[in-house]
Amino acid sequence: MEKLTQNAISRLLNGENVSKPCLQVLAYKRVVSEGQPRYRLMLSDGTHSFQTCIMMGPLIPRLEKGEFERFTIIQLNQYVVNTVQDNKKVIVILDPEVKWKGTEINGKIGSPEMFNFGAPSNSNTNTCGGRILAPSNPSPLRNPAFSARSSTTNGSGLFHSRNTSGEPFNEQRGISSSPNLDMNLNICRIQDINPYLNRWAFKGRATAKTPIRTWSNAKGEGKVFSFDMQDDSGEIRITAFKNECDRYYDLIEVGKVYTVTKGTIKTANRKFSQVNHDYEITLNSDSIVLPSDDNDRHCPKITFKFVKIKDIANYNVDSIIDVLGICRDVSELVTLTQKNTGRELKKREISLIDDTETEIRLAFWGNEAENFSASEGSVVMVKKARVSDFNGKSLTSVSSSFVQIDPQLTEAYGLKGWYERMRDNMQITKLSVNSATSDSGTWRTLNEVSVESISSNGGSLVFSAKATIVQVGRTQIYMSCPTTGCKKKLVDMNNGFYKCDKCQRDFDNYSPRIILSLAISDSLNEVWISMFHDEAEKILGVNGGELMAMKDNDETQFDELMTSLNFKSFIFRLRSSIDHYKEETRVRTTVLSVSPLNLVEYGKKLLSKLREMDI
DNA sequence: CCCCCCCC
């Protein structure tokens, strides 16, 4: 009997702080709740037994390997007491430690009775908070034992130090006046999270979750996933590496509310995260992430702000939007090779339309592309799709995107109804060029290369133009890293070796890379463009090594070759994008490809253009 | 500690 913690069951169900209680496993069974497998255990302290003790996530394999067999005595190093619907309590076991194996005990200790909430000694059950962290964890979270305040909420306790009197919500949350609450825990609004907070915690709803991704590079390898959390003040991104990745991946479910405390707060890099917050959080071994009250009033339910497809035209590249559309077409899975890295990519495109009678194409990648299946006419909802400039304007699904086919939403039913009425009677405008059917896409003249015109096009424009080289600027030939896909400029160690900072390696060789700066002109404008290696080799007719040798050994020949580019005309495939450099905003244009000007073909193109114009 | 989200 002394192996078990006396009255632990009644004490902790009554909201008391019980440090590392030892309990005996009497039974368990597998259940599936909201699609997630978990185990429900009956635990006993010798006096009482309680049968809604939950193990989930990473504990499941341990349990299934027999670690917590019947009669095992486990010590709960970390656990949470949750209140679920009808004020029922659930003990969530987070960190069980086996004290005695079931075979060592081989029998039930004491004569435990089923714990009864109706018993007089438990009359204050409802006034106690439900969510308790074992104090063994040196955490600022303790049983707050809120009384009056939390009783007005749905009974879940720990983080209900918020004022529930209906005051404006931008008061600092969680600084409780409760005399029992000797903690310095700052329940922050998510928007207020910053690296200068000493002790903080926040509560938010998971709005997105990425798959686990593994990496391997010069610095090492590992795995990682991220999730986004939102309260009524804002949203923040949380990232979990390696151990924390394993620990939290199964726990986090989109739509659920969690309380988070401890972790590294660092500056968010807007380049990589579209979440609107200056900071992001990396979980570490001290971090605590607890399932919380999914109905918390500070954590609004996930909402969708569907952008009408027609209006996507006005969104900048890289914007993150929600979209709802009828799937008009699903392309085959295609495999393509990434030019820079040689990596193989799998892609599937679908096209979406809505009642603005506008069509946009949406790309899925990798597994998502392989697994995507929806038929023509179904409604496709994507939360957090990224606006892209591929083939005009298009959308792409990213790791934090959430895709649903035929969602149970009023808007979806409305859209479906519209489609059934209108499907044969529509004038569809396309925002995306279908890459399968397009020639080289849109043709433009160089007067359209201006900050104003590119800006109004979402910051980037890909187009074809016929133009003539009118000036050759600086020609750079540099020693680049010979690693496939790495073009980093090498540092000459002057000992026969060249160092790549990116690959963190020394090489005894390098590959010469060319960058040309050219002014090209058509009848309307002159534009400076950058032309990189492959395309430069094409128009120069020499390779990088030859050009480098020529520049070193025969400058006259080199100058002649460069000068010979003047007044040559080509069909350029160009990308112009807005570039912010220091205080300046300007357009940067790079060559995607260059092809010879075929006068007959080009003439035909102009003719058909004239006919279109009805001249 | 990732930082890839790709394609013309």
Coordinates of C-alpha atoms (C1' of nucleotides) in Angstrom, one line a residue:
Chain A
M1 CA 0.0 0.0 0.0
E2 CA 2.8 2.4 0.8
K3 CA 3.9 2.0 -2.8
L4 CA 0.9 4.1 -3.8
T5 CA 0.3 7.8 -3.0
Q6 CA -2.5 7.9 -0.5
N7 CA -5.7 9.4 -1.7
A8 CA -3.9 10.7 -4.8
I9 CA -7.0 10.2 -7.0
S10 CA -9.4 12.2 -4.9
R11 CA -6.8 14.9 -4.2
L12 CA -5.9 15.5 -7.7
L13 CA -9.4 15.3 -9.0
N14 CA -10.2 18.0 -6.5
G15 CA -7.6 20.2 -7.9
E16 CA -4.9 19.6 -5.4
N17 CA -1.3 19.7 -6.3
V18 CA -0.1 16.2 -5.9
S19 CA 3.6 15.8 -6.5
K20 CA 4.6 12.8 -8.6
P21 CA 1.7 10.5 -7.5
C22 CA 2.3 6.8 -7.7
L23 CA -0.7 4.9 -9.0
Q24 CA -1.4 1.3 -10.0
V25 CA -2.6 0.3 -13.5
L26 CA -5.7 -1.9 -13.1
A27 CA -6.8 -2.0 -16.8
Y28 CA -6.6 -0.2 -20.0
K29 CA -8.1 -0.2 -23.4
R30 CA -7.6 1.4 -26.8
V31 CA -10.1 4.0 -27.9
V32 CA -10.2 6.3 -30.9
S33 CA -11.2 9.9 -30.2
E34 CA -11.6 12.3 -33.1
G35 CA -9.6 10.1 -35.3
Q36 CA -6.7 9.9 -32.8
P37 CA -5.8 6.7 -31.1
R38 CA -5.4 6.9 -27.4
Y39 CA -5.5 4.6 -24.4
R40 CA -7.9 4.9 -21.5
L41 CA -6.4 3.5 -18.3
M42 CA -8.0 2.7 -14.9
L43 CA -5.6 3.8 -12.2
S44 CA -5.8 3.2 -8.5
D45 CA -4.3 4.7 -5.4
G46 CA -5.4 1.7 -3.3
T47 CA -8.5 3.6 -2.0
H48 CA -10.0 4.9 -5.2
S49 CA -9.8 3.9 -8.8
F50 CA -10.4 6.3 -11.7
Q51 CA -11.0 5.1 -15.2
T52 CA -10.5 8.1 -17.5
C53 CA -6.8 8.4 -17.4
I54 CA -5.5 9.0 -20.9
M55 CA -2.2 8.1 -22.6
M56 CA -1.7 9.4 -26.1
G57 CA 0.9 10.3 -28.7
P58 CA 4.4 9.0 -28.0
L59 CA 3.2 7.0 -25.0
I60 CA 1.1 4.7 -27.1
P61 CA 4.0 2.6 -28.5
R62 CA 5.5 2.3 -25.0
L63 CA 2.1 1.1 -23.7
E64 CA 1.7 -1.3 -26.6
K65 CA 5.1 -2.8 -26.0
G66 CA 3.8 -3.8 -22.5
E67 CA 5.6 -1.2 -20.4
F68 CA 2.4 -0.4 -18.4
E69 CA 1.0 -3.9 -18.1
R70 CA -1.8 -4.6 -15.5
F71 CA -0.6 -4.0 -11.9
T72 CA 2.3 -1.8 -12.9
I73 CA 2.9 1.0 -10.5
I74 CA 3.6 4.2 -12.3
Q75 CA 4.7 7.6 -11.0
L76 CA 3.2 10.5 -12.9
N77 CA 6.0 12.9 -13.3
Q78 CA 3.9 15.1 -15.4
Y79 CA 0.2 15.1 -15.9
V80 CA -2.8 17.3 -16.5
V81 CA -6.3 17.1 -15.1
N82 CA -8.7 18.3 -17.7
T83 CA -12.4 19.1 -17.4
V84 CA -14.3 17.9 -20.4
Q85 CA -18.0 18.2 -21.2
D86 CA -20.6 17.7 -18.4
N87 CA -17.8 18.7 -16.0
K88 CA -16.3 15.3 -16.3
K89 CA -12.6 15.0 -15.4
V90 CA -9.9 13.4 -17.3
I91 CA -6.3 12.8 -16.2
V92 CA -4.0 13.1 -19.1
I93 CA -0.7 11.3 -18.4
L94 CA 2.2 13.1 -19.9
D95 CA 5.3 11.6 -18.3
P96 CA 4.8 8.2 -16.6
E97 CA 7.7 6.4 -15.0
V98 CA 7.5 2.8 -14.1
K99 CA 8.3 2.2 -10.4
W100 CA 7.4 -1.5 -10.2
K101 CA 6.6 -3.7 -13.0
G102 CA 3.2 -5.4 -13.1
T103 CA 4.9 -8.8 -12.8
E104 CA 6.7 -7.7 -9.6
I105 CA 3.5 -6.7 -8.0
N106 CA 1.2 -9.3 -9.5
G107 CA -2.0 -8.2 -7.9
K108 CA -4.4 -5.4 -7.1
I109 CA -3.3 -3.3 -4.1
G110 CA -6.0 -2.6 -1.6
S111 CA -9.7 -2.6 -2.5
P112 CA -10.2 0.5 -4.4
E113 CA -13.7 1.8 -5.0
M114 CA -14.6 3.7 -8.1
F115 CA -14.1 7.4 -7.4
N116 CA -17.4 9.2 -7.0
F117 CA -17.8 12.8 -7.7
G118 CA -21.0 13.0 -5.8
A119 CA -19.4 12.2 -2.4
P120 CA -19.6 15.1 0.1
S121 CA -15.9 15.5 0.4
N122 CA -15.8 16.4 -3.3
S123 CA -18.4 19.1 -3.2
N124 CA -16.0 21.8 -4.3
T125 CA -15.0 20.0 -7.4
N126 CA -16.5 22.5 -9.7
T127 CA -14.7 25.4 -8.2
C128 CA -11.3 24.0 -8.7
G129 CA -9.3 24.3 -11.8
G130 CA -9.0 21.3 -13.9
R131 CA -5.6 21.7 -15.4
I132 CA -2.8 20.9 -13.1
L133 CA 0.8 20.4 -13.6
A134 CA 2.7 18.2 -11.3
P135 CA 4.9 20.4 -9.2
S136 CA 7.8 18.1 -9.8
N137 CA 8.3 20.1 -12.9
P138 CA 9.9 23.3 -11.8
S139 CA 7.3 25.3 -13.6
P140 CA 5.5 28.5 -12.7
L141 CA 2.3 26.8 -13.4
R142 CA 0.6 25.6 -10.3
N143 CA -2.8 24.7 -9.4
P144 CA -4.5 28.0 -9.2
A145 CA -7.5 26.8 -7.4
F146 CA -9.6 29.6 -8.8
S147 CA -12.9 29.8 -7.2
A148 CA -15.5 32.4 -8.2
R149 CA -13.8 33.4 -11.4
S150 CA -13.3 30.1 -13.1
S151 CA -16.7 28.8 -12.0
T152 CA -18.3 31.1 -14.5
T153 CA -16.4 29.5 -17.3
N154 CA -16.6 26.0 -18.3
G155 CA -14.6 24.7 -15.5
S156 CA -11.1 24.3 -17.0
G157 CA -8.9 26.0 -14.6
L158 CA -5.3 26.8 -14.9
F159 CA -5.4 29.6 -17.3
H160 CA -8.7 31.1 -16.4
S161 CA -7.1 33.8 -14.4
R162 CA -8.5 36.1 -17.1
N163 CA -11.0 38.5 -16.1
T164 CA -14.4 37.2 -17.2
S165 CA -16.3 40.3 -16.3
G166 CA -16.4 41.5 -19.9
E167 CA -13.8 44.1 -19.6
P168 CA -11.9 45.0 -22.8
F169 CA -9.6 42.2 -23.5
N170 CA -6.4 44.1 -24.0
E171 CA -5.8 44.1 -20.3
Q172 CA -2.8 42.1 -19.3
R173 CA -4.1 38.6 -19.0
G174 CA -3.4 36.2 -16.3
I175 CA -2.1 38.4 -13.5
S176 CA -4.5 37.1 -11.0
S177 CA -5.4 38.9 -7.8
S178 CA -6.1 35.5 -6.3
P179 CA -4.1 35.2 -3.1
N180 CA -3.7 31.5 -3.8
L181 CA -2.0 32.2 -7.0
D182 CA 1.6 32.6 -6.1
M183 CA 2.9 32.5 -9.6
N184 CA 4.6 35.1 -11.7
L185 CA 3.0 33.6 -14.8
N186 CA 2.2 36.1 -17.5
I187 CA -0.6 34.9 -19.6
C188 CA 0.1 37.1 -22.6
R189 CA -1.9 38.0 -25.6
I190 CA -0.1 36.3 -28.5
Q191 CA 0.5 39.6 -30.1
D192 CA 2.5 40.7 -27.0
I193 CA 4.9 37.9 -27.0
N194 CA 8.5 39.2 -27.1
P195 CA 11.9 38.1 -26.1
Y196 CA 12.1 40.4 -23.1
L197 CA 9.4 38.6 -21.1
N198 CA 10.8 36.5 -18.3
R199 CA 8.0 34.2 -17.7
W200 CA 5.2 33.9 -20.1
A201 CA 2.5 31.7 -21.2
F202 CA -0.2 32.0 -23.8
K203 CA -3.2 30.1 -24.9
G204 CA -4.1 29.8 -28.6
R205 CA -5.8 27.7 -31.1
A206 CA -3.7 25.8 -33.6
T207 CA -4.6 27.2 -37.0
A208 CA -2.0 25.3 -39.1
K209 CA 0.4 22.4 -38.8
T210 CA 3.1 21.4 -41.2
P211 CA 4.1 17.8 -41.9
I212 CA 7.4 16.6 -40.4
R213 CA 10.2 17.5 -42.6
T214 CA 13.7 16.1 -42.4
W215 CA 16.9 17.9 -43.4
S216 CA 20.5 17.1 -43.9
N217 CA 23.1 19.7 -44.5
A218 CA 26.7 20.7 -43.6
K219 CA 25.6 21.6 -40.1
G220 CA 23.9 18.3 -39.4
E221 CA 20.6 16.7 -39.9
G222 CA 17.3 16.5 -38.1
K223 CA 13.6 16.8 -38.3
V224 CA 11.2 19.6 -37.7
F225 CA 7.6 20.7 -37.8
S226 CA 5.9 23.9 -37.2
F227 CA 2.4 25.0 -36.1
D228 CA 0.7 28.3 -35.9
M229 CA -1.3 29.4 -32.9
Q230 CA -3.9 32.2 -32.8
D231 CA -5.8 34.0 -30.1
D232 CA -8.0 37.1 -30.5
S233 CA -4.9 39.3 -30.6
G234 CA -2.9 37.7 -33.3
E235 CA -1.0 34.7 -34.5
I236 CA 2.5 33.2 -33.9
R237 CA 4.5 30.4 -35.3
I238 CA 5.9 27.7 -33.1
T239 CA 8.6 25.3 -34.3
A240 CA 9.7 22.0 -32.8
F241 CA 12.9 20.2 -33.7
K242 CA 14.1 16.7 -33.2
N243 CA 13.0 15.5 -29.7
E244 CA 10.4 18.2 -29.5
C245 CA 9.2 17.3 -33.0
D246 CA 8.6 13.7 -31.8
R247 CA 7.1 14.9 -28.6
Y248 CA 4.5 17.3 -29.9
Y249 CA 3.7 16.3 -33.5
D250 CA 0.9 14.0 -32.5
L251 CA -0.4 16.2 -29.8
I252 CA -1.0 19.2 -32.0
E253 CA -4.2 19.2 -33.9
V254 CA -5.5 22.0 -36.0
G255 CA -8.5 23.6 -34.4
K256 CA -7.6 22.7 -30.9
V257 CA -6.6 25.0 -28.1
Y258 CA -3.3 24.7 -26.2
T259 CA -1.4 26.5 -23.5
V260 CA 2.2 27.1 -24.2
T261 CA 4.9 28.1 -21.8
K262 CA 8.7 28.1 -22.0
G263 CA 10.5 28.1 -25.2
T264 CA 12.9 30.3 -27.1
I265 CA 11.5 33.5 -28.5
K266 CA 13.3 34.7 -31.5
T267 CA 12.9 37.1 -34.3
A268 CA 10.7 35.8 -37.0
N269 CA 12.1 35.9 -40.5
R270 CA 9.3 37.2 -42.7
K271 CA 11.1 35.6 -45.6
F272 CA 10.1 32.1 -44.3
S273 CA 6.9 32.6 -42.4
Q274 CA 3.8 34.4 -43.5
V275 CA 2.5 34.6 -39.9
N276 CA 2.1 38.2 -39.0
H277 CA 4.3 38.4 -35.9
D278 CA 7.7 39.9 -35.2
Y279 CA 8.7 36.8 -33.2
E280 CA 8.4 33.1 -33.3
I281 CA 8.9 30.4 -30.8
T282 CA 11.2 27.4 -30.8
L283 CA 10.2 24.7 -28.3
N284 CA 12.9 23.2 -26.2
S285 CA 13.1 20.5 -23.6
D286 CA 11.6 22.7 -20.9
S287 CA 8.7 23.7 -22.9
I288 CA 5.2 22.8 -21.9
V289 CA 2.4 22.5 -24.3
L290 CA -0.9 21.4 -22.9
P291 CA -4.2 20.7 -24.5
S292 CA -6.6 23.2 -23.2
D293 CA -10.2 24.4 -23.3
D294 CA -11.2 24.3 -27.0
N295 CA -14.0 26.8 -26.2
D296 CA -11.8 29.4 -24.7
R297 CA -13.4 32.7 -25.3
H298 CA -10.0 34.3 -26.2
C299 CA -9.3 31.8 -28.8
P300 CA -11.7 32.4 -31.7
K301 CA -12.7 29.4 -33.8
I302 CA -10.9 29.1 -37.0
T303 CA -12.5 31.3 -39.6
F304 CA -12.0 31.5 -43.3
K305 CA -11.6 34.8 -45.2
F306 CA -12.3 33.6 -48.6
V307 CA -10.9 35.8 -51.3
K308 CA -12.9 35.8 -54.5
I309 CA -10.8 34.4 -57.3
K310 CA -11.2 37.5 -59.4
D311 CA -9.8 39.5 -56.5
I312 CA -6.7 37.3 -56.3
A313 CA -5.4 39.4 -59.2
N314 CA -4.9 42.2 -56.8
Y315 CA -2.9 40.3 -54.3
N316 CA 0.9 40.4 -54.2
V317 CA 3.0 37.4 -54.8
D318 CA 3.6 35.5 -51.6
S319 CA 0.4 36.7 -50.0
I320 CA -1.4 34.0 -48.0
I321 CA -5.1 33.7 -48.6
D322 CA -8.0 31.4 -48.1
V323 CA -9.8 30.3 -51.3
L324 CA -13.0 28.4 -52.1
G325 CA -13.6 27.3 -55.6
I326 CA -15.1 24.7 -57.9
C327 CA -12.6 22.3 -59.2
R328 CA -12.9 22.4 -62.9
D329 CA -9.9 20.3 -63.9
V330 CA -7.3 18.1 -62.2
S331 CA -4.1 17.7 -64.2
E332 CA -2.0 14.6 -64.3
L333 CA 0.9 14.2 -61.8
V334 CA 4.0 15.6 -63.5
T335 CA 7.6 15.1 -62.5
L336 CA 9.9 17.9 -63.2
T337 CA 13.5 18.7 -62.4
Q338 CA 14.4 21.7 -60.4
K339 CA 16.9 23.7 -62.5
N340 CA 19.2 24.8 -59.7
T341 CA 19.5 21.6 -57.7
G342 CA 18.6 18.9 -60.1
R343 CA 16.1 17.8 -57.6
E344 CA 13.1 15.9 -58.8
L345 CA 9.8 17.5 -58.1
K346 CA 6.3 16.1 -58.3
K347 CA 3.5 18.5 -59.1
R348 CA -0.2 18.4 -59.8
E349 CA -2.2 21.4 -60.9
I350 CA -5.9 21.9 -60.5
S351 CA -8.0 24.8 -61.7
L352 CA -10.5 26.6 -59.6
I353 CA -13.4 28.9 -60.5
D354 CA -16.0 30.7 -58.4
D355 CA -19.0 32.9 -59.0
T356 CA -16.7 35.8 -60.2
E357 CA -16.4 33.6 -63.3
T358 CA -12.6 33.7 -62.9
E359 CA -10.3 30.8 -63.0
I360 CA -7.0 30.3 -61.2
R361 CA -4.7 27.4 -61.2
L362 CA -3.5 25.9 -58.0
A363 CA -0.4 23.7 -57.6
F364 CA 0.2 20.9 -55.2
W365 CA 3.7 19.5 -54.6
G366 CA 5.2 16.2 -53.4
N367 CA 3.0 13.9 -51.4
E368 CA 0.1 16.2 -51.6
A369 CA 0.3 16.2 -55.4
E370 CA 0.5 12.4 -55.4
N371 CA -2.4 12.0 -53.1
F372 CA -4.7 14.7 -54.3
S373 CA -7.9 13.5 -55.8
A374 CA -11.1 15.4 -56.4
S375 CA -13.4 15.3 -59.3
E376 CA -14.6 18.0 -61.6
G377 CA -17.4 19.9 -59.9
S378 CA -16.3 19.3 -56.3
V379 CA -15.7 22.3 -54.0
V380 CA -12.1 22.7 -53.0
M381 CA -11.2 24.8 -50.0
V382 CA -7.7 25.9 -49.2
K383 CA -6.8 27.8 -46.1
K384 CA -3.4 29.5 -46.3
A385 CA -2.7 29.1 -50.0
R386 CA 0.2 31.1 -51.3
V387 CA -0.2 33.5 -54.2
S388 CA 2.4 32.9 -56.9
D389 CA 3.3 34.6 -60.2
F390 CA 3.8 31.3 -62.0
N391 CA 2.1 31.4 -65.4
G392 CA 0.4 34.7 -64.7
K393 CA -1.3 34.6 -61.3
S394 CA -1.7 31.2 -59.6
L395 CA -1.9 29.6 -56.2
T396 CA 0.4 27.1 -54.6
S397 CA -0.2 24.9 -51.7
V398 CA 2.5 25.2 -49.0
S399 CA 3.3 23.1 -46.0
S400 CA 0.9 25.1 -43.7
S401 CA -1.9 25.1 -46.2
F402 CA -5.0 23.2 -45.2
V403 CA -7.0 21.6 -48.0
Q404 CA -10.5 20.2 -47.8
I405 CA -12.7 18.8 -50.5
D406 CA -16.4 19.6 -50.3
P407 CA -16.2 21.2 -46.9
Q408 CA -19.4 21.4 -44.9
L409 CA -19.7 25.2 -45.2
T410 CA -22.7 27.3 -46.3
E411 CA -20.4 29.1 -48.8
A412 CA -19.5 25.7 -50.3
Y413 CA -23.2 24.7 -50.8
G414 CA -23.9 28.1 -52.3
L415 CA -21.0 27.8 -54.7
K416 CA -22.0 24.3 -55.7
G417 CA -25.5 25.5 -56.5
W418 CA -24.2 28.4 -58.5
Y419 CA -22.0 26.0 -60.5
E420 CA -24.9 23.6 -61.2
R421 CA -27.0 26.5 -62.5
M422 CA -24.3 28.2 -64.5
R423 CA -21.8 25.5 -65.6
D424 CA -22.8 25.7 -69.3
N425 CA -23.3 29.4 -69.5
M426 CA -20.2 31.1 -68.3
Q427 CA -17.6 33.5 -69.5
I428 CA -14.5 32.5 -67.7
T429 CA -11.6 34.9 -67.3
K430 CA -8.3 33.2 -66.6
L431 CA -5.8 34.5 -64.1
S432 CA -3.3 31.7 -64.9
V433 CA -2.0 30.5 -68.2
N434 CA -2.3 26.8 -68.5
S435 CA 1.3 25.7 -68.8
A436 CA 0.3 22.6 -70.8
T437 CA -1.4 24.6 -73.5
S438 CA 0.5 27.9 -73.5
D439 CA 3.2 28.9 -75.9
S440 CA 5.8 31.1 -74.2
G441 CA 3.0 32.8 -72.3
T442 CA 2.3 36.5 -72.3
W443 CA 4.1 38.8 -74.7
R444 CA 4.9 42.3 -73.5
T445 CA 6.8 45.4 -74.6
L446 CA 9.5 46.8 -72.5
N447 CA 7.5 50.0 -71.6
E448 CA 5.7 47.6 -69.2
V449 CA 8.9 47.2 -67.2
S450 CA 8.3 49.9 -64.7
V451 CA 7.9 50.1 -60.9
E452 CA 4.2 51.1 -61.4
S453 CA 3.3 48.4 -63.8
I454 CA 5.1 45.6 -62.0
S455 CA 3.7 46.8 -58.6
S456 CA 0.2 46.7 -60.0
N457 CA 0.9 43.2 -61.1
G458 CA 1.6 42.0 -57.7
G459 CA 5.3 42.7 -57.7
S460 CA 6.5 40.3 -60.4
L461 CA 6.0 39.7 -64.1
V462 CA 7.1 36.9 -66.3
F463 CA 6.8 37.6 -70.0
S464 CA 8.3 37.2 -73.5
A465 CA 9.7 40.1 -75.4
K466 CA 11.5 40.7 -78.7
A467 CA 14.4 43.0 -78.0
T468 CA 17.8 44.1 -79.2
I469 CA 21.0 44.3 -77.1
V470 CA 22.1 47.9 -77.2
Q471 CA 24.8 48.0 -74.6
V472 CA 27.0 45.5 -72.8
G473 CA 27.7 46.3 -69.2
R474 CA 30.1 44.7 -66.7
T475 CA 30.9 41.1 -67.4
Q476 CA 31.6 39.0 -64.3
I477 CA 33.3 35.6 -64.4
Y478 CA 33.6 34.2 -61.0
M479 CA 34.8 31.0 -59.4
S480 CA 31.7 29.2 -58.2
C481 CA 31.3 26.2 -56.1
P482 CA 31.5 23.0 -58.1
T483 CA 28.8 21.3 -56.0
T484 CA 25.6 20.7 -58.1
G485 CA 23.1 23.3 -57.3
C486 CA 25.5 25.6 -55.3
K487 CA 26.6 28.6 -57.2
K488 CA 28.3 30.3 -54.3
K489 CA 31.4 32.3 -55.0
L490 CA 34.4 30.5 -53.7
V491 CA 37.1 32.2 -51.6
D492 CA 40.6 31.7 -53.0
M493 CA 42.7 30.4 -50.1
N494 CA 45.8 31.0 -52.2
N495 CA 47.1 27.5 -51.5
G496 CA 45.5 25.8 -54.4
F497 CA 42.2 25.4 -52.5
Y498 CA 39.0 27.3 -52.7
K499 CA 36.6 27.6 -49.9
C500 CA 32.8 27.4 -50.1
D501 CA 31.1 29.1 -47.2
K502 CA 27.8 27.6 -48.0
C503 CA 29.0 24.0 -48.3
Q504 CA 31.6 24.5 -45.6
R505 CA 34.2 22.7 -47.8
D506 CA 37.4 23.3 -49.6
F507 CA 37.8 22.4 -53.2
D508 CA 40.8 22.1 -55.4
N509 CA 38.7 23.1 -58.4
Y510 CA 35.9 25.5 -59.3
S511 CA 33.4 26.1 -62.1
P512 CA 33.6 29.5 -63.8
R513 CA 30.3 31.2 -63.9
I514 CA 29.3 34.1 -66.1
I515 CA 27.0 37.0 -65.3
L516 CA 26.2 39.5 -68.0
S517 CA 24.7 42.9 -67.6
L518 CA 23.0 44.0 -70.8
A519 CA 20.8 46.8 -71.9
I520 CA 18.1 45.7 -74.2
S521 CA 15.7 47.8 -76.2
D522 CA 12.5 47.5 -78.2
S523 CA 10.7 50.4 -79.9
L524 CA 9.2 51.6 -76.6
N525 CA 11.8 51.3 -73.9
E526 CA 15.4 50.3 -72.9
V527 CA 15.9 48.1 -69.9
W528 CA 19.0 46.7 -68.1
I529 CA 18.8 43.0 -67.5
S530 CA 21.0 40.3 -65.9
M531 CA 21.8 37.2 -67.8
F532 CA 23.2 34.3 -66.0
H533 CA 25.6 31.6 -66.9
D534 CA 23.7 29.1 -69.1
E535 CA 22.0 31.7 -71.2
A536 CA 25.1 33.8 -71.4
E537 CA 27.1 30.8 -72.7
K538 CA 24.4 30.4 -75.4
I539 CA 24.6 33.9 -76.8
L540 CA 28.4 34.2 -76.5
G541 CA 29.1 30.8 -78.1
V542 CA 31.8 30.0 -75.5
N543 CA 31.7 28.3 -72.2
G544 CA 32.6 29.8 -68.9
G545 CA 36.1 28.4 -68.8
E546 CA 36.9 29.6 -72.3
L547 CA 35.5 33.0 -71.6
M548 CA 37.6 33.2 -68.4
A549 CA 40.8 32.2 -70.3
M550 CA 40.0 34.7 -73.0
K551 CA 39.6 37.5 -70.5
D552 CA 42.9 36.6 -68.9
N553 CA 45.0 35.9 -72.0
D554 CA 43.6 37.9 -74.9
E555 CA 41.7 40.9 -73.8
T556 CA 41.3 42.2 -77.4
Q557 CA 39.5 39.0 -78.4
F558 CA 37.4 39.2 -75.2
D559 CA 36.4 42.8 -75.9
E560 CA 35.5 41.9 -79.5
L561 CA 33.3 39.1 -78.4
M562 CA 31.5 41.3 -76.0
T563 CA 31.1 44.1 -78.5
S564 CA 29.7 41.6 -81.0
L565 CA 26.6 41.2 -78.9
N566 CA 25.5 44.7 -79.7
F567 CA 22.6 45.1 -82.0
K568 CA 21.8 41.4 -81.9
S569 CA 18.1 40.7 -81.4
F570 CA 16.6 37.8 -79.5
I571 CA 13.3 36.6 -78.0
F572 CA 13.8 37.0 -74.3
R573 CA 11.9 35.3 -71.6
L574 CA 12.1 37.7 -68.8
R575 CA 11.2 38.1 -65.2
S576 CA 10.8 41.5 -63.8
S577 CA 10.3 42.0 -60.1
I578 CA 10.2 44.8 -57.6
D579 CA 13.4 45.0 -55.6
H580 CA 13.8 47.0 -52.4
Y581 CA 17.4 47.9 -52.0
K582 CA 18.2 50.3 -49.1
E583 CA 15.7 53.2 -49.5
E584 CA 15.3 52.5 -53.2
T585 CA 12.5 50.7 -55.0
R586 CA 13.3 49.6 -58.4
V587 CA 12.7 46.9 -61.0
R588 CA 15.1 44.1 -61.4
T589 CA 14.9 42.1 -64.6
T590 CA 16.5 38.7 -65.2
V591 CA 16.6 36.5 -68.2
L592 CA 14.9 33.1 -67.8
S593 CA 15.8 32.0 -71.3
V594 CA 16.9 33.5 -74.5
S595 CA 16.1 32.1 -78.0
P596 CA 17.1 33.2 -81.4
L597 CA 14.8 35.5 -83.3
N598 CA 13.0 33.5 -86.0
L599 CA 11.8 36.3 -88.3
V600 CA 9.2 34.2 -90.1
E601 CA 7.7 32.9 -86.9
Y602 CA 7.8 36.3 -85.2
G603 CA 6.2 37.9 -88.3
K604 CA 3.4 35.4 -88.1
K605 CA 2.9 36.2 -84.5
L606 CA 2.6 39.9 -85.2
L607 CA 0.1 39.2 -88.1
S608 CA -2.2 37.2 -85.8
K609 CA -1.9 39.9 -83.2
L610 CA -3.0 42.4 -85.9
R611 CA -6.0 40.2 -86.8
E612 CA -7.0 39.9 -83.2
M613 CA -7.0 43.7 -83.1
D614 CA -9.4 43.6 -86.1
I615 CA -7.3 46.2 -88.0
Chain B
dC1 C1' 19.1 23.7 -35.6
dC2 C1' 14.6 24.7 -40.7
dC3 C1' 14.4 28.4 -44.1
dC4 C1' 12.4 23.7 -49.1
dC5 C1' 7.0 25.4 -50.8
dC6 C1' 10.0 24.4 -56.3
dC7 C1' 7.9 25.2 -62.4
dC8 C1' 8.4 29.3 -67.0

